[in-house]
PDB file of C-alpha atoms in Angstrom:
ATOM      1  CA  LEU A 332     -25.295  -2.493   3.862  1.00 44.00           C
ATOM      2  CA  THR A 333     -25.108  -1.965   7.622  1.00 47.00           C
ATOM      3  CA  TYR A 334     -26.746   1.452   7.316  1.00 41.00           C
ATOM      4  CA  VAL A 335     -29.525   0.095   5.060  1.00 48.00           C
ATOM      5  CA  GLY A 336     -30.187  -2.688   7.534  1.00 49.00           C
ATOM      6  CA  LEU A 337     -30.193  -0.163  10.359  1.00 41.00           C
ATOM      7  CA  LEU A 338     -32.843   1.943   8.599  1.00 42.00           C
ATOM      8  CA  ALA A 339     -34.928  -1.079   7.700  1.00 46.00           C
ATOM      9  CA  LYS A 340     -34.994  -2.370  11.276  1.00 48.00           C
ATOM     10  CA  PRO A 341     -37.994  -0.973  13.199  1.00 45.00           C
ATOM     11  CA  TYR A 342     -37.143   0.326  16.638  1.00 42.00           C
ATOM     12  CA  GLU A 343     -38.289  -1.928  19.440  1.00 45.00           C
ATOM     13  CA  GLU A 344     -39.478  -1.228  22.957  1.00 44.00           C
ATOM     14  CA  PRO A 345     -36.053  -0.217  24.407  1.00 48.00           C
ATOM     15  CA  TYR A 346     -35.897   2.507  21.773  1.00 45.00           C
ATOM     16  CA  ARG A 347     -39.466   3.691  22.256  1.00 48.00           C
ATOM     17  CA  THR A 348     -38.755   5.199  25.670  1.00 48.00           C
ATOM     18  CA  TYR A 349     -35.720   7.087  24.349  1.00 50.00           C
ATOM     19  CA  HIS A 350     -37.723   8.292  21.351  1.00 51.00           C
ATOM     20  CA  ASP A 351     -40.652   9.516  23.473  1.00 55.00           C
ATOM     21  CA  ASP A 352     -38.325  11.244  25.946  1.00 55.00           C
ATOM     22  CA  TYR A 353     -36.503  12.947  23.068  1.00 55.00           C
ATOM     23  CA  ILE A 354     -39.742  14.221  21.583  1.00 55.00           C
ATOM     24  CA  ALA A 355     -40.988  15.449  24.971  1.00 58.00           C
ATOM     25  CA  ALA A 356     -37.736  17.329  25.547  1.00 58.00           C
ATOM     26  CA  GLN A 357     -37.911  19.001  22.143  1.00 56.00           C
ATOM     27  CA  GLU A 358     -41.531  20.070  22.230  1.00 56.00           C
ATOM     28  CA  ASP A 359     -41.892  23.709  23.295  1.00 54.00           C
ATOM     29  CA  GLY A 360     -45.283  24.401  21.863  1.00 53.00           C
ATOM     30  CA  ALA A 361     -44.043  24.405  18.281  1.00 51.00           C
ATOM     31  CA  GLU A 362     -45.129  21.674  15.938  1.00 53.00           C
ATOM     32  CA  THR A 363     -41.966  20.208  14.427  1.00 56.00           C
ATOM     33  CA  ASP A 364     -41.331  16.891  12.770  1.00 59.00           C
ATOM     34  CA  ILE A 365     -38.623  14.930  14.517  1.00 55.00           C
ATOM     35  CA  ASP A 366     -36.800  12.133  12.747  1.00 60.00           C
ATOM     36  CA  ALA A 367     -34.263   9.920  14.472  1.00 59.00           C
ATOM     37  CA  THR A 368     -32.108   6.955  13.536  1.00 60.00           C
ATOM     38  CA  PHE A 369     -31.346   4.444  16.266  1.00 60.00           C
ATOM     39  CA  PRO A 370     -28.582   1.832  16.428  1.00 64.00           C
ATOM     40  CA  MET A 371     -29.376  -1.804  15.817  1.00 68.00           C
ATOM     41  CA  ILE A 372     -28.444  -2.759  19.397  1.00 71.00           C
ATOM     42  CA  PRO A 373     -30.249  -0.710  22.067  1.00 72.00           C
ATOM     43  CA  TYR A 374     -27.486  -0.501  24.722  1.00 74.00           C
ATOM     44  CA  GLY A 375     -23.882   0.564  25.146  1.00 77.00           C
ATOM     45  CA  TYR A 376     -20.757  -1.421  25.875  1.00 80.00           C
ATOM     46  CA  ARG A 377     -20.957  -0.636  29.633  1.00 82.00           C
ATOM     47  CA  LYS A 378     -24.504  -1.983  29.947  1.00 82.00           C
ATOM     48  CA  THR A 379     -24.632  -4.896  32.407  1.00 83.00           C
ATOM     49  CA  GLY A 380     -27.342  -7.070  33.894  1.00 83.00           C
ATOM     50  CA  PHE A 381     -27.587  -9.818  31.302  1.00 85.00           C
ATOM     51  CA  LYS A 382     -27.094 -13.493  31.996  1.00 87.00           C
ATOM     52  CA  SER A 383     -23.431 -14.152  32.592  1.00 86.00           C
ATOM     53  CA  LEU A 384     -21.669 -16.148  29.841  1.00 87.00           C
ATOM     54  CA  ALA A 385     -24.893 -16.541  27.867  1.00 87.00           C
ATOM     55  CA  LYS A 386     -24.310 -18.108  24.463  1.00 88.00           C
ATOM     56  CA  PRO A 387     -25.100 -16.294  21.191  1.00 87.00           C
ATOM     57  CA  SER A 388     -28.820 -15.807  20.576  1.00 85.00           C
ATOM     58  CA  SER A 389     -31.231 -13.562  18.717  1.00 81.00           C
ATOM     59  CA  GLU A 390     -31.055 -11.047  21.573  1.00 82.00           C
ATOM     60  CA  HIS A 391     -27.290 -11.188  22.042  1.00 83.00           C
ATOM     61  CA  TRP A 392     -25.758 -11.934  18.662  1.00 83.00           C
ATOM     62  CA  LEU A 393     -22.314 -12.824  20.003  1.00 87.00           C
ATOM     63  CA  GLY A 394     -23.291 -13.811  23.514  1.00 87.00           C
ATOM     64  CA  VAL A 395     -22.567 -12.249  26.903  1.00 89.00           C
ATOM     65  CA  ASP A 396     -19.252 -12.061  28.750  1.00 88.00           C
ATOM     66  CA  GLN A 397     -18.482 -12.918  32.371  1.00 86.00           C
ATOM     67  CA  SER A 398     -19.259  -9.363  33.497  1.00 85.00           C
ATOM     68  CA  THR A 399     -22.797  -9.619  32.012  1.00 87.00           C
ATOM     69  CA  ARG A 400     -22.064  -7.281  29.079  1.00 88.00           C
ATOM     70  CA  ASP A 401     -23.089  -7.816  25.479  1.00 88.00           C
ATOM     71  CA  VAL A 402     -20.135  -9.067  23.441  1.00 89.00           C
ATOM     72  CA  ALA A 403     -21.370  -7.749  20.074  1.00 88.00           C
ATOM     73  CA  VAL A 404     -21.453  -4.157  21.328  1.00 88.00           C
ATOM     74  CA  ARG A 405     -18.014  -4.485  22.900  1.00 88.00           C
ATOM     75  CA  MET A 406     -16.615  -5.894  19.679  1.00 89.00           C
ATOM     76  CA  LEU A 407     -17.968  -2.945  17.687  1.00 87.00           C
ATOM     77  CA  TYR A 408     -16.493  -0.423  20.101  1.00 88.00           C
ATOM     78  CA  GLY A 409     -13.305  -2.481  20.254  1.00 88.00           C
ATOM     79  CA  THR A 410     -12.904  -2.011  16.499  1.00 89.00           C
ATOM     80  CA  ARG A 411     -12.751   1.745  17.023  1.00 87.00           C
ATOM     81  CA  ILE A 412     -10.219   1.348  19.838  1.00 88.00           C
ATOM     82  CA  ALA A 413      -7.997  -1.021  17.855  1.00 89.00           C
ATOM     83  CA  LEU A 414      -7.943   1.092  14.699  1.00 89.00           C
ATOM     84  CA  SER A 415      -7.444   4.319  16.662  1.00 89.00           C
ATOM     85  CA  ILE A 416      -4.442   2.905  18.487  1.00 89.00           C
ATOM     86  CA  GLY A 417      -3.010   1.502  15.257  1.00 90.00           C
ATOM     87  CA  VAL A 418      -3.390   4.676  13.211  1.00 91.00           C
ATOM     88  CA  ILE A 419      -2.256   7.139  15.896  1.00 92.00           C
ATOM     89  CA  ALA A 420       0.704   5.038  17.075  1.00 92.00           C
ATOM     90  CA  VAL A 421       1.877   4.560  13.489  1.00 93.00           C
ATOM     91  CA  SER A 422       1.468   8.273  12.803  1.00 93.00           C
ATOM     92  CA  ILE A 423       3.723   9.050  15.771  1.00 93.00           C
ATOM     93  CA  TYR A 424       6.535   6.712  14.793  1.00 91.00           C
ATOM     94  CA  VAL A 425       6.310   7.531  11.081  1.00 93.00           C
ATOM     95  CA  THR A 426       6.780  11.210  11.930  1.00 93.00           C
ATOM     96  CA  ILE A 427       9.808  10.452  14.105  1.00 93.00           C
ATOM     97  CA  GLY A 428      11.274   7.973  11.626  1.00 93.00           C
ATOM     98  CA  VAL A 429      10.866  10.282   8.636  1.00 93.00           C
ATOM     99  CA  PHE A 430      12.597  13.161  10.418  1.00 93.00           C
ATOM    100  CA  VAL A 431      15.495  11.085  11.792  1.00 93.00           C
ATOM    101  CA  GLY A 432      15.995   9.092   8.587  1.00 92.00           C
ATOM    102  CA  SER A 433      15.913  12.159   6.351  1.00 92.00           C
ATOM    103  CA  MET A 434      18.521  13.947   8.453  1.00 92.00           C
ATOM    104  CA  ALA A 435      20.850  10.941   8.417  1.00 92.00           C
ATOM    105  CA  GLY A 436      20.442  10.209   4.713  1.00 91.00           C
ATOM    106  CA  PHE A 437      20.771  13.782   3.502  1.00 91.00           C
ATOM    107  CA  PHE A 438      23.719  15.001   5.560  1.00 89.00           C
ATOM    108  CA  GLY A 439      25.634  11.717   5.798  1.00 85.00           C
ATOM    109  CA  GLY A 440      29.055  11.633   7.423  1.00 87.00           C
ATOM    110  CA  VAL A 441      29.192  11.814  11.200  1.00 91.00           C
ATOM    111  CA  ILE A 442      25.468  12.528  11.533  1.00 90.00           C
ATOM    112  CA  ASP A 443      24.629   9.424   9.521  1.00 90.00           C
ATOM    113  CA  LEU A 444      27.057   7.306  11.564  1.00 92.00           C
ATOM    114  CA  LEU A 445      25.628   8.471  14.892  1.00 92.00           C
ATOM    115  CA  VAL A 446      22.020   7.976  13.767  1.00 91.00           C
ATOM    116  CA  VAL A 447      22.724   4.470  12.461  1.00 91.00           C
ATOM    117  CA  ARG A 448      24.398   3.463  15.735  1.00 91.00           C
ATOM    118  CA  PHE A 449      21.448   4.926  17.670  1.00 90.00           C
ATOM    119  CA  ILE A 450      18.987   2.971  15.507  1.00 89.00           C
ATOM    120  CA  GLU A 451      20.930  -0.252  16.042  1.00 89.00           C
ATOM    121  CA  ILE A 452      20.868   0.251  19.814  1.00 87.00           C
ATOM    122  CA  PHE A 453      17.097   0.739  19.729  1.00 84.00           C
ATOM    123  CA  MET A 454      16.593  -2.295  17.484  1.00 85.00           C
ATOM    124  CA  SER A 455      18.551  -4.527  19.851  1.00 84.00           C
ATOM    125  CA  ILE A 456      16.036  -3.914  22.649  1.00 80.00           C
ATOM    126  CA  PRO A 457      12.899  -6.132  22.579  1.00 79.00           C
ATOM    127  CA  SER A 458      10.122  -3.583  22.209  1.00 77.00           C
ATOM    128  CA  LEU A 459       7.435  -5.704  23.904  1.00 78.00           C
ATOM    129  CA  PHE A 460       9.493  -6.012  27.092  1.00 81.00           C
ATOM    130  CA  VAL A 461      10.167  -2.288  27.062  1.00 81.00           C
ATOM    131  CA  ILE A 462       6.434  -1.625  26.710  1.00 81.00           C
ATOM    132  CA  LEU A 463       5.666  -4.000  29.585  1.00 81.00           C
ATOM    133  CA  THR A 464       8.295  -2.306  31.761  1.00 82.00           C
ATOM    134  CA  LEU A 465       7.100   1.211  31.014  1.00 80.00           C
ATOM    135  CA  LEU A 466       3.431   0.385  31.528  1.00 78.00           C
ATOM    136  CA  ALA A 467       4.297  -1.269  34.858  1.00 79.00           C
ATOM    137  CA  PHE A 468       5.225   2.177  36.195  1.00 82.00           C
ATOM    138  CA  VAL A 469       1.871   3.643  35.160  1.00 81.00           C
ATOM    139  CA  GLU A 470      -0.804   3.359  37.831  1.00 79.00           C
ATOM    140  CA  ARG A 471      -3.724   3.262  35.400  1.00 81.00           C
ATOM    141  CA  PRO A 472      -2.606   2.628  31.805  1.00 80.00           C
ATOM    142  CA  SER A 473      -4.803   4.222  29.159  1.00 84.00           C
ATOM    143  CA  ILE A 474      -4.975   3.889  25.401  1.00 85.00           C
ATOM    144  CA  PHE A 475      -3.003   7.142  25.166  1.00 87.00           C
ATOM    145  CA  HIS A 476      -0.106   5.581  27.082  1.00 85.00           C
ATOM    146  CA  ILE A 477      -0.182   2.589  24.731  1.00 85.00           C
ATOM    147  CA  MET A 478      -0.274   4.838  21.659  1.00 88.00           C
ATOM    148  CA  ALA A 479       2.657   6.883  22.939  1.00 87.00           C
ATOM    149  CA  VAL A 480       4.804   3.894  23.899  1.00 86.00           C
ATOM    150  CA  ILE A 481       4.244   2.061  20.603  1.00 87.00           C
ATOM    151  CA  GLY A 482       4.853   5.267  18.673  1.00 88.00           C
ATOM    152  CA  LEU A 483       8.076   6.105  20.521  1.00 87.00           C
ATOM    153  CA  LEU A 484       9.530   2.609  20.076  1.00 86.00           C
ATOM    154  CA  GLY A 485       8.531   1.701  16.520  1.00 87.00           C
ATOM    155  CA  TRP A 486      10.281   4.392  14.483  1.00 91.00           C
ATOM    156  CA  THR A 487      13.526   2.527  13.727  1.00 90.00           C
ATOM    157  CA  GLY A 488      12.236   0.645  10.685  1.00 90.00           C
ATOM    158  CA  VAL A 489      10.845   3.805   9.102  1.00 92.00           C
ATOM    159  CA  ALA A 490      14.088   5.680   9.800  1.00 93.00           C
ATOM    160  CA  ARG A 491      16.142   3.004   8.045  1.00 92.00           C
ATOM    161  CA  LEU A 492      13.846   3.024   5.014  1.00 91.00           C
ATOM    162  CA  VAL A 493      13.886   6.809   4.701  1.00 93.00           C
ATOM    163  CA  ARG A 494      17.655   6.924   5.188  1.00 92.00           C
ATOM    164  CA  GLY A 495      18.183   4.391   2.398  1.00 91.00           C
ATOM    165  CA  GLU A 496      15.904   6.300   0.035  1.00 91.00           C
ATOM    166  CA  PHE A 497      17.673   9.589   0.797  1.00 92.00           C
ATOM    167  CA  LEU A 498      21.070   8.013   0.147  1.00 91.00           C
ATOM    168  CA  ARG A 499      19.747   6.882  -3.226  1.00 89.00           C
ATOM    169  CA  LEU A 500      18.112  10.177  -4.186  1.00 89.00           C
ATOM    170  CA  ARG A 501      20.397  12.869  -2.813  1.00 88.00           C
ATOM    171  CA  ASN A 502      22.880  12.732  -5.726  1.00 85.00           C
ATOM    172  CA  LEU A 503      20.313  12.680  -8.523  1.00 87.00           C
ATOM    173  CA  ASP A 504      20.028  15.526 -11.013  1.00 90.00           C
ATOM    174  CA  PHE A 505      16.893  17.149  -9.602  1.00 89.00           C
ATOM    175  CA  VAL A 506      18.535  17.442  -6.161  1.00 90.00           C
ATOM    176  CA  ASN A 507      21.730  18.868  -7.637  1.00 90.00           C
ATOM    177  CA  ALA A 508      19.620  21.374  -9.592  1.00 92.00           C
ATOM    178  CA  ALA A 509      17.822  22.441  -6.401  1.00 90.00           C
ATOM    179  CA  VAL A 510      21.159  22.917  -4.638  1.00 89.00           C
ATOM    180  CA  ALA A 511      22.555  24.901  -7.601  1.00 90.00           C
ATOM    181  CA  LEU A 512      19.522  27.195  -7.532  1.00 89.00           C
ATOM    182  CA  GLY A 513      20.256  28.013  -3.900  1.00 89.00           C
ATOM    183  CA  PHE A 514      17.144  26.497  -2.326  1.00 90.00           C
ATOM    184  CA  PRO A 515      17.350  26.230   1.479  1.00 91.00           C
ATOM    185  CA  THR A 516      18.188  22.833   2.941  1.00 89.00           C
ATOM    186  CA  HIS A 517      14.790  22.256   4.560  1.00 89.00           C
ATOM    187  CA  ARG A 518      13.056  22.896   1.240  1.00 90.00           C
ATOM    188  CA  ILE A 519      15.300  20.433  -0.587  1.00 91.00           C
ATOM    189  CA  ILE A 520      14.716  17.772   2.070  1.00 90.00           C
ATOM    190  CA  PHE A 521      10.979  18.087   2.626  1.00 88.00           C
ATOM    191  CA  GLN A 522       9.715  19.369  -0.732  1.00 89.00           C
ATOM    192  CA  HIS A 523      12.024  17.716  -3.252  1.00 89.00           C
ATOM    193  CA  ILE A 524      13.494  14.497  -1.825  1.00 90.00           C
ATOM    194  CA  LEU A 525      10.976  13.367   0.786  1.00 89.00           C
ATOM    195  CA  PRO A 526       7.923  13.063  -1.535  1.00 87.00           C
ATOM    196  CA  ASN A 527       9.973  10.706  -3.715  1.00 87.00           C
ATOM    197  CA  ALA A 528      11.031   8.633  -0.699  1.00 87.00           C
ATOM    198  CA  LEU A 529       7.608   7.988   0.860  1.00 85.00           C
ATOM    199  CA  GLY A 530       6.677   4.868  -1.118  1.00 84.00           C
ATOM    200  CA  PRO A 531       8.327   2.321   1.223  1.00 86.00           C
ATOM    201  CA  VAL A 532       7.137   4.345   4.222  1.00 89.00           C
ATOM    202  CA  LEU A 533       3.480   4.000   3.206  1.00 86.00           C
ATOM    203  CA  VAL A 534       3.875   0.244   2.867  1.00 86.00           C
ATOM    204  CA  ASN A 535       5.602   0.021   6.243  1.00 88.00           C
ATOM    205  CA  ALA A 536       2.895   2.156   7.854  1.00 90.00           C
ATOM    206  CA  THR A 537       0.144  -0.148   6.602  1.00 88.00           C
ATOM    207  CA  PHE A 538       1.857  -3.192   8.092  1.00 88.00           C
ATOM    208  CA  GLY A 539       2.592  -1.151  11.213  1.00 90.00           C
ATOM    209  CA  VAL A 540      -1.110  -0.583  11.920  1.00 91.00           C
ATOM    210  CA  ALA A 541      -1.620  -4.357  11.978  1.00 90.00           C
ATOM    211  CA  ALA A 542       1.390  -4.798  14.271  1.00 90.00           C
ATOM    212  CA  ALA A 543       0.128  -2.086  16.636  1.00 89.00           C
ATOM    213  CA  ILE A 544      -3.275  -3.782  16.872  1.00 90.00           C
ATOM    214  CA  LEU A 545      -1.572  -7.062  17.763  1.00 90.00           C
ATOM    215  CA  THR A 546       0.546  -5.314  20.399  1.00 88.00           C
ATOM    216  CA  GLU A 547      -2.468  -3.624  21.984  1.00 87.00           C
ATOM    217  CA  SER A 548      -4.413  -6.893  21.997  1.00 89.00           C
ATOM    218  CA  THR A 549      -1.455  -8.627  23.637  1.00 87.00           C
ATOM    219  CA  LEU A 550      -1.233  -5.990  26.364  1.00 86.00           C
ATOM    220  CA  SER A 551      -4.980  -6.143  27.024  1.00 87.00           C
ATOM    221  CA  PHE A 552      -4.847  -9.938  27.132  1.00 89.00           C
ATOM    222  CA  LEU A 553      -2.112  -9.723  29.774  1.00 85.00           C
ATOM    223  CA  GLY A 554      -4.159  -7.222  31.783  1.00 83.00           C
ATOM    224  CA  LEU A 555      -1.880  -4.246  31.063  1.00 81.00           C
ATOM    225  CA  GLY A 556      -4.248  -2.385  28.774  1.00 81.00           C
ATOM    226  CA  ASP A 557      -6.866   0.240  29.473  1.00 81.00           C
ATOM    227  CA  THR A 558      -9.590  -1.529  31.445  1.00 81.00           C
ATOM    228  CA  SER A 559     -12.012   1.389  31.049  1.00 82.00           C
ATOM    229  CA  VAL A 560     -12.509   0.828  27.311  1.00 84.00           C
ATOM    230  CA  PRO A 561     -13.614  -2.280  25.411  1.00 87.00           C
ATOM    231  CA  SER A 562     -10.764  -4.214  23.847  1.00 88.00           C
ATOM    232  CA  TRP A 563     -10.561  -7.401  21.845  1.00 91.00           C
ATOM    233  CA  GLY A 564      -7.716  -8.547  24.073  1.00 90.00           C
ATOM    234  CA  GLN A 565      -9.867  -8.144  27.195  1.00 90.00           C
ATOM    235  CA  THR A 566     -12.632 -10.291  25.727  1.00 90.00           C
ATOM    236  CA  LEU A 567     -10.102 -12.914  24.652  1.00 91.00           C
ATOM    237  CA  SER A 568      -8.619 -12.923  28.152  1.00 91.00           C
ATOM    238  CA  GLU A 569     -12.064 -13.540  29.650  1.00 89.00           C
ATOM    239  CA  GLY A 570     -12.575 -16.384  27.208  1.00 89.00           C
ATOM    240  CA  TYR A 571      -9.253 -17.919  28.241  1.00 89.00           C
ATOM    241  CA  ALA A 572     -10.159 -17.620  31.929  1.00 89.00           C
ATOM    242  CA  THR A 573     -13.689 -19.012  31.572  1.00 88.00           C
ATOM    243  CA  SER A 574     -13.184 -21.428  28.632  1.00 87.00           C
ATOM    244  CA  ALA A 575     -16.261 -19.891  26.967  1.00 89.00           C
ATOM    245  CA  TRP A 576     -15.927 -20.669  23.265  1.00 90.00           C
ATOM    246  CA  HIS A 577     -17.797 -17.565  22.092  1.00 89.00           C
ATOM    247  CA  LEU A 578     -15.428 -15.311  24.065  1.00 90.00           C
ATOM    248  CA  ILE A 579     -12.445 -16.990  22.390  1.00 91.00           C
ATOM    249  CA  LEU A 580     -13.603 -17.288  18.794  1.00 92.00           C
ATOM    250  CA  THR A 581     -15.211 -13.846  18.465  1.00 90.00           C
ATOM    251  CA  PRO A 582     -12.198 -11.651  19.347  1.00 91.00           C
ATOM    252  CA  GLY A 583      -9.833 -14.199  17.803  1.00 91.00           C
ATOM    253  CA  PHE A 584     -11.538 -13.971  14.426  1.00 92.00           C
ATOM    254  CA  ALA A 585     -11.820 -10.174  14.738  1.00 91.00           C
ATOM    255  CA  ILE A 586      -8.065  -9.838  15.288  1.00 91.00           C
ATOM    256  CA  PHE A 587      -7.256 -12.374  12.568  1.00 92.00           C
ATOM    257  CA  ILE A 588      -9.518 -10.800   9.931  1.00 91.00           C
ATOM    258  CA  THR A 589      -8.454  -7.217  10.705  1.00 90.00           C
ATOM    259  CA  VAL A 590      -4.740  -7.987  10.652  1.00 90.00           C
ATOM    260  CA  SER A 591      -5.097 -10.092   7.495  1.00 91.00           C
ATOM    261  CA  LEU A 592      -6.977  -7.326   5.680  1.00 90.00           C
ATOM    262  CA  LEU A 593      -4.379  -4.740   6.697  1.00 89.00           C
ATOM    263  CA  ASN A 594      -1.579  -7.001   5.499  1.00 87.00           C
ATOM    264  CA  GLN A 595      -3.387  -7.469   2.186  1.00 89.00           C
ATOM    265  CA  LEU A 596      -3.761  -3.705   1.958  1.00 87.00           C
ATOM    266  CA  GLY A 597      -0.031  -3.347   2.554  1.00 85.00           C
ATOM    267  CA  ASP A 598       0.694  -5.831  -0.227  1.00 83.00           C
ATOM    268  CA  GLY A 599      -1.610  -3.883  -2.538  1.00 84.00           C
ATOM    269  CA  VAL A 600       0.094  -0.582  -1.740  1.00 82.00           C
ATOM    270  CA  ARG A 601       3.500  -2.141  -2.308  1.00 79.00           C
ATOM    271  CA  ASN A 602       2.460  -3.561  -5.671  1.00 79.00           C
ATOM    272  CA  ALA A 603       0.903  -0.264  -6.708  1.00 79.00           C
ATOM    273  CA  LEU A 604       4.053   1.695  -5.870  1.00 73.00           C
ATOM    274  CA  ASP A 605       6.503  -0.824  -7.359  1.00 66.00           C
ATOM    275  CA  PRO A 606       6.668  -0.694 -11.167  1.00 59.00           C
ATOM    276  CA  LYS A 607       8.444  -4.066 -11.289  1.00 57.00           C
ATOM    277  CA  ALA A 608       5.596  -5.704  -9.365  1.00 53.00           C
ATOM    278  CA  ARG A 609       3.034  -4.274 -11.811  1.00 54.00           C
ATOM    279  CA  LYS A 610       4.902  -5.862 -14.706  1.00 54.00           C
TER     280      LYS A 610
END
């Protein structure tokens, strides 16, 4: 629907200059037809010069922030930032958690005991305070720092899930058959047991994306995020500082709707992977 509306919207005067410049740059004596599709809003998220704290209007759909930037554009770019941080951070800690949990659950014994104690130590530390402490040592925090910190601290839940699934599966007949056939250990772990243990991990990862978005928004709201990119938390912080209702409601609803949809997706994945829930 957005793309259809984009095509149906005729380009206005701000686009005409870009279009004419593009055509002039492409013309080298050859007659070629040039077709271009332009965005619905004719400026980027760094564009300034608008009326500060202007309310929503036909020109600025979601108003203008204190730094004279269009809020609608920053919200669109902020969606990309939020989802990128969520997906990449979750990918990092799922990878770590799957590896650690599979080793503990498959080998058991002393390895399992040491891994469980290590997980419990990590779980006893409040992750948000650790993130705040680590980012305080970084001169200019970026989204990559936030991704890395969230990814390196969030693996404990995945490790516990994978460990529990491996403890349940490692003595089943198909694993014993693989061992009897002389398959190498890494093949038994990653090709035979792990695919059957990923159901809870997928559900946890879906909820983890929502949690990572909340964490990033919290850091940006506190001023510890990447100030060079648009973030929902930054806009919400400006709304708190200026008491501008459109700077509070817009990012607030964006965070609420995104997190709610991801949680609903997690519930759907859990129901799809759980035969008891389908019944």
